[in-house]
mmCIF file of N, CA and C in Angstrom:
data_model
loop_
_atom_site.group_PDB
_atom_site.id
_atom_site.type_symbol
_atom_site.label_atom_id
_atom_site.label_comp_id
_atom_site.label_asym_id
_atom_site.label_seq_id
_atom_site.Cartn_x
_atom_site.Cartn_y
_atom_site.Cartn_z
ATOM 1 N N UNK A 1096 0.838 -1.180 0.000
ATOM 2 C CA UNK A 1096 0.000 0.000 0.000
ATOM 3 C C UNK A 1096 0.887 1.247 0.000
ATOM 4 N N UNK A 1097 0.321 2.294 -0.536
ATOM 5 C CA UNK A 1097 1.056 3.553 -0.570
ATOM 6 C C UNK A 1097 1.029 4.209 0.807
ATOM 7 N N UNK A 1098 1.884 5.188 0.984
ATOM 8 C CA UNK A 1098 1.932 5.915 2.254
ATOM 9 C C UNK A 1098 0.594 6.593 2.544
ATOM 10 N N UNK A 1099 -0.023 7.156 1.510
ATOM 11 C CA UNK A 1099 -1.322 7.804 1.670
ATOM 12 C C UNK A 1099 -2.404 6.833 2.101
ATOM 13 N N UNK A 1100 -2.380 5.643 1.533
ATOM 14 C CA UNK A 1100 -3.362 4.630 1.923
ATOM 15 C C UNK A 1100 -3.157 4.205 3.371
ATOM 16 N N UNK A 1101 -1.896 4.059 3.775
ATOM 17 C CA UNK A 1101 -1.613 3.696 5.167
ATOM 18 C C UNK A 1101 -2.082 4.781 6.131
ATOM 19 N N UNK A 1102 -1.835 6.030 5.785
ATOM 20 C CA UNK A 1102 -2.288 7.138 6.632
ATOM 21 C C UNK A 1102 -3.809 7.181 6.705
ATOM 22 N N UNK A 1103 -4.442 6.935 5.578
ATOM 23 C CA UNK A 1103 -5.903 6.929 5.537
ATOM 24 C C UNK A 1103 -6.464 5.804 6.403
ATOM 25 N N UNK A 1104 -5.886 4.624 6.306
ATOM 26 C CA UNK A 1104 -6.344 3.490 7.118
ATOM 27 C C UNK A 1104 -6.128 3.746 8.607
ATOM 28 N N UNK A 1105 -5.019 4.366 8.943
ATOM 29 C CA UNK A 1105 -4.736 4.673 10.347
ATOM 30 C C UNK A 1105 -5.748 5.672 10.895
ATOM 31 N N UNK A 1106 -6.045 6.696 10.114
ATOM 32 C CA UNK A 1106 -7.017 7.702 10.546
ATOM 33 C C UNK A 1106 -8.406 7.085 10.698
ATOM 34 N N UNK A 1107 -8.778 6.249 9.749
ATOM 35 C CA UNK A 1107 -10.090 5.591 9.809
ATOM 36 C C UNK A 1107 -10.184 4.667 11.018
ATOM 37 N N UNK A 1108 -9.127 3.915 11.278
ATOM 38 C CA UNK A 1108 -9.123 3.002 12.423
ATOM 39 C C UNK A 1108 -9.222 3.760 13.739
ATOM 40 N N UNK A 1109 -8.581 4.922 13.809
ATOM 41 C CA UNK A 1109 -8.619 5.719 15.038
ATOM 42 C C UNK A 1109 -10.021 6.213 15.343
ATOM 43 N N UNK A 1110 -10.796 6.487 14.308
ATOM 44 C CA UNK A 1110 -12.169 6.955 14.490
ATOM 45 C C UNK A 1110 -13.112 5.776 14.710
ATOM 46 N N UNK A 1111 -12.858 4.703 14.031
ATOM 47 C CA UNK A 1111 -13.756 3.554 14.059
ATOM 48 C C UNK A 1111 -13.691 2.753 15.350
ATOM 49 N N UNK A 1112 -12.507 2.605 15.922
ATOM 50 C CA UNK A 1112 -12.327 1.752 17.092
ATOM 51 C C UNK A 1112 -13.213 2.145 18.271
ATOM 52 N N UNK A 1113 -13.261 3.416 18.677
ATOM 53 C CA UNK A 1113 -14.122 3.761 19.813
ATOM 54 C C UNK A 1113 -15.608 3.510 19.529
ATOM 55 N N UNK A 1114 -16.021 3.724 18.294
ATOM 56 C CA UNK A 1114 -17.425 3.501 17.939
ATOM 57 C C UNK A 1114 -17.747 2.014 18.019
ATOM 58 N N UNK A 1115 -16.869 1.186 17.486
ATOM 59 C CA UNK A 1115 -17.101 -0.260 17.549
ATOM 60 C C UNK A 1115 -17.100 -0.763 18.981
ATOM 61 N N UNK A 1116 -16.212 -0.203 19.817
ATOM 62 C CA UNK A 1116 -16.199 -0.571 21.231
ATOM 63 C C UNK A 1116 -17.511 -0.180 21.904
ATOM 64 N N UNK A 1117 -18.004 1.008 21.540
ATOM 65 C CA UNK A 1117 -19.274 1.472 22.106
ATOM 66 C C UNK A 1117 -20.432 0.573 21.727
ATOM 67 N N UNK A 1118 -20.505 0.180 20.450
ATOM 68 C CA UNK A 1118 -21.581 -0.719 20.023
ATOM 69 C C UNK A 1118 -21.467 -2.078 20.710
ATOM 70 N N UNK A 1119 -20.254 -2.570 20.866
ATOM 71 C CA UNK A 1119 -20.066 -3.849 21.548
ATOM 72 C C UNK A 1119 -20.542 -3.754 22.989
ATOM 73 N N UNK A 1120 -20.277 -2.617 23.618
ATOM 74 C CA UNK A 1120 -20.700 -2.429 25.005
ATOM 75 C C UNK A 1120 -22.226 -2.354 25.105
ATOM 76 N N UNK A 1121 -22.841 -1.633 24.189
ATOM 77 C CA UNK A 1121 -24.305 -1.505 24.206
ATOM 78 C C UNK A 1121 -24.966 -2.866 24.013
ATOM 79 N N UNK A 1122 -24.371 -3.722 23.219
ATOM 80 C CA UNK A 1122 -24.946 -5.045 22.973
ATOM 81 C C UNK A 1122 -24.967 -5.908 24.220
ATOM 82 N N UNK A 1123 -24.164 -5.566 25.231
ATOM 83 C CA UNK A 1123 -24.160 -6.354 26.464
ATOM 84 C C UNK A 1123 -25.302 -5.973 27.404
ATOM 85 N N UNK A 1124 -25.987 -4.878 27.109
ATOM 86 C CA UNK A 1124 -27.084 -4.452 27.968
ATOM 87 C C UNK A 1124 -28.314 -5.310 27.684
ATOM 88 N N UNK A 1125 -28.634 -6.189 28.586
ATOM 89 C CA UNK A 1125 -29.752 -7.119 28.404
ATOM 90 C C UNK A 1125 -31.094 -6.413 28.289
ATOM 91 N N UNK A 1126 -31.235 -5.287 28.967
ATOM 92 C CA UNK A 1126 -32.514 -4.589 28.972
ATOM 93 C C UNK A 1126 -32.936 -4.192 27.553
ATOM 94 N N UNK A 1127 -31.972 -3.911 26.678
ATOM 95 C CA UNK A 1127 -32.312 -3.480 25.329
ATOM 96 C C UNK A 1127 -32.924 -4.611 24.502
ATOM 97 N N UNK A 1128 -32.651 -5.843 24.868
ATOM 98 C CA UNK A 1128 -33.258 -6.969 24.167
ATOM 99 C C UNK A 1128 -34.734 -7.125 24.482
ATOM 100 N N UNK A 1129 -35.170 -6.518 25.566
ATOM 101 C CA UNK A 1129 -36.554 -6.638 26.006
ATOM 102 C C UNK A 1129 -37.386 -5.402 25.711
ATOM 103 N N UNK A 1130 -36.788 -4.395 25.123
ATOM 104 C CA UNK A 1130 -37.508 -3.149 24.872
ATOM 105 C C UNK A 1130 -38.519 -3.354 23.755
ATOM 106 N N UNK A 1131 -39.772 -3.166 24.075
ATOM 107 C CA UNK A 1131 -40.858 -3.268 23.090
ATOM 108 C C UNK A 1131 -41.736 -2.035 23.253
ATOM 109 N N UNK A 1132 -41.206 -0.918 22.838
ATOM 110 C CA UNK A 1132 -41.900 0.338 23.077
ATOM 111 C C UNK A 1132 -41.643 1.297 21.928
ATOM 112 N N UNK A 1133 -42.130 2.474 22.076
ATOM 113 C CA UNK A 1133 -41.947 3.537 21.100
ATOM 114 C C UNK A 1133 -40.460 3.827 20.921
ATOM 115 N N UNK A 1134 -39.976 3.912 19.686
ATOM 116 C CA UNK A 1134 -38.551 4.173 19.452
ATOM 117 C C UNK A 1134 -38.048 5.459 20.111
ATOM 118 N N UNK A 1135 -38.905 6.469 20.233
ATOM 119 C CA UNK A 1135 -38.484 7.702 20.897
ATOM 120 C C UNK A 1135 -38.142 7.438 22.363
ATOM 121 N N UNK A 1136 -38.947 6.611 23.023
ATOM 122 C CA UNK A 1136 -38.680 6.283 24.415
ATOM 123 C C UNK A 1136 -37.429 5.425 24.516
ATOM 124 N N UNK A 1137 -37.255 4.501 23.580
ATOM 125 C CA UNK A 1137 -36.064 3.648 23.588
ATOM 126 C C UNK A 1137 -34.806 4.491 23.417
ATOM 127 N N UNK A 1138 -34.878 5.517 22.578
ATOM 128 C CA UNK A 1138 -33.729 6.411 22.390
ATOM 129 C C UNK A 1138 -33.399 7.121 23.695
ATOM 130 N N UNK A 1139 -34.411 7.570 24.403
ATOM 131 C CA UNK A 1139 -34.181 8.236 25.694
ATOM 132 C C UNK A 1139 -33.578 7.248 26.694
ATOM 133 N N UNK A 1140 -34.027 6.000 26.653
ATOM 134 C CA UNK A 1140 -33.482 4.971 27.543
ATOM 135 C C UNK A 1140 -32.007 4.733 27.251
ATOM 136 N N UNK A 1141 -31.660 4.612 25.981
ATOM 137 C CA UNK A 1141 -30.265 4.385 25.605
ATOM 138 C C UNK A 1141 -29.405 5.571 26.022
ATOM 139 N N UNK A 1142 -29.895 6.775 25.819
ATOM 140 C CA UNK A 1142 -29.132 7.963 26.228
ATOM 141 C C UNK A 1142 -28.896 7.966 27.738
ATOM 142 N N UNK A 1143 -29.926 7.615 28.496
ATOM 143 C CA UNK A 1143 -29.782 7.578 29.955
ATOM 144 C C UNK A 1143 -28.773 6.508 30.367
ATOM 145 N N UNK A 1144 -28.830 5.360 29.724
ATOM 146 C CA UNK A 1144 -27.879 4.294 30.035
ATOM 147 C C UNK A 1144 -26.446 4.707 29.699
ATOM 148 N N UNK A 1145 -26.283 5.419 28.589
ATOM 149 C CA UNK A 1145 -24.949 5.886 28.219
ATOM 150 C C UNK A 1145 -24.399 6.881 29.238
ATOM 151 N N UNK A 1146 -25.263 7.769 29.711
ATOM 152 C CA UNK A 1146 -24.834 8.737 30.724
ATOM 153 C C UNK A 1146 -24.384 7.999 31.999
ATOM 154 N N UNK A 1147 -25.182 7.046 32.434
ATOM 155 C CA UNK A 1147 -24.828 6.299 33.636
ATOM 156 C C UNK A 1147 -23.551 5.490 33.448
ATOM 157 N N UNK A 1148 -23.410 4.888 32.277
ATOM 158 C CA UNK A 1148 -22.217 4.104 31.995
ATOM 159 C C UNK A 1148 -20.978 4.992 31.960
ATOM 160 N N UNK A 1149 -21.079 6.129 31.281
ATOM 161 C CA UNK A 1149 -19.936 7.043 31.203
ATOM 162 C C UNK A 1149 -19.553 7.557 32.588
ATOM 163 N N UNK A 1150 -20.547 7.812 33.401
ATOM 164 C CA UNK A 1150 -20.271 8.291 34.755
ATOM 165 C C UNK A 1150 -19.553 7.212 35.571
ATOM 166 N N UNK A 1151 -19.989 5.975 35.407
ATOM 167 C CA UNK A 1151 -19.371 4.856 36.124
ATOM 168 C C UNK A 1151 -17.939 4.627 35.648
ATOM 169 N N UNK A 1152 -17.726 4.707 34.351
ATOM 170 C CA UNK A 1152 -16.398 4.469 33.778
ATOM 171 C C UNK A 1152 -15.426 5.571 34.166
ATOM 172 N N UNK A 1153 -15.915 6.805 34.273
ATOM 173 C CA UNK A 1153 -15.021 7.923 34.554
ATOM 174 C C UNK A 1153 -14.638 8.045 36.026
ATOM 175 N N UNK A 1154 -15.136 7.182 36.856
ATOM 176 C CA UNK A 1154 -14.796 7.245 38.296
ATOM 177 C C UNK A 1154 -13.344 6.938 38.527
#
């Protein structure tokens, strides 16, 4: 690969890794498998869970 391609892949990986880690973490939340409600409420639930998780992780 060219130097430009390597730099591009490195930049993409740096952005992609935290997002993939976040999705993997969200998939471990069992409560989301049982959500059978309005998508707007589910979005609020996910946001609340993320806030709580971030607060716990940052301790």
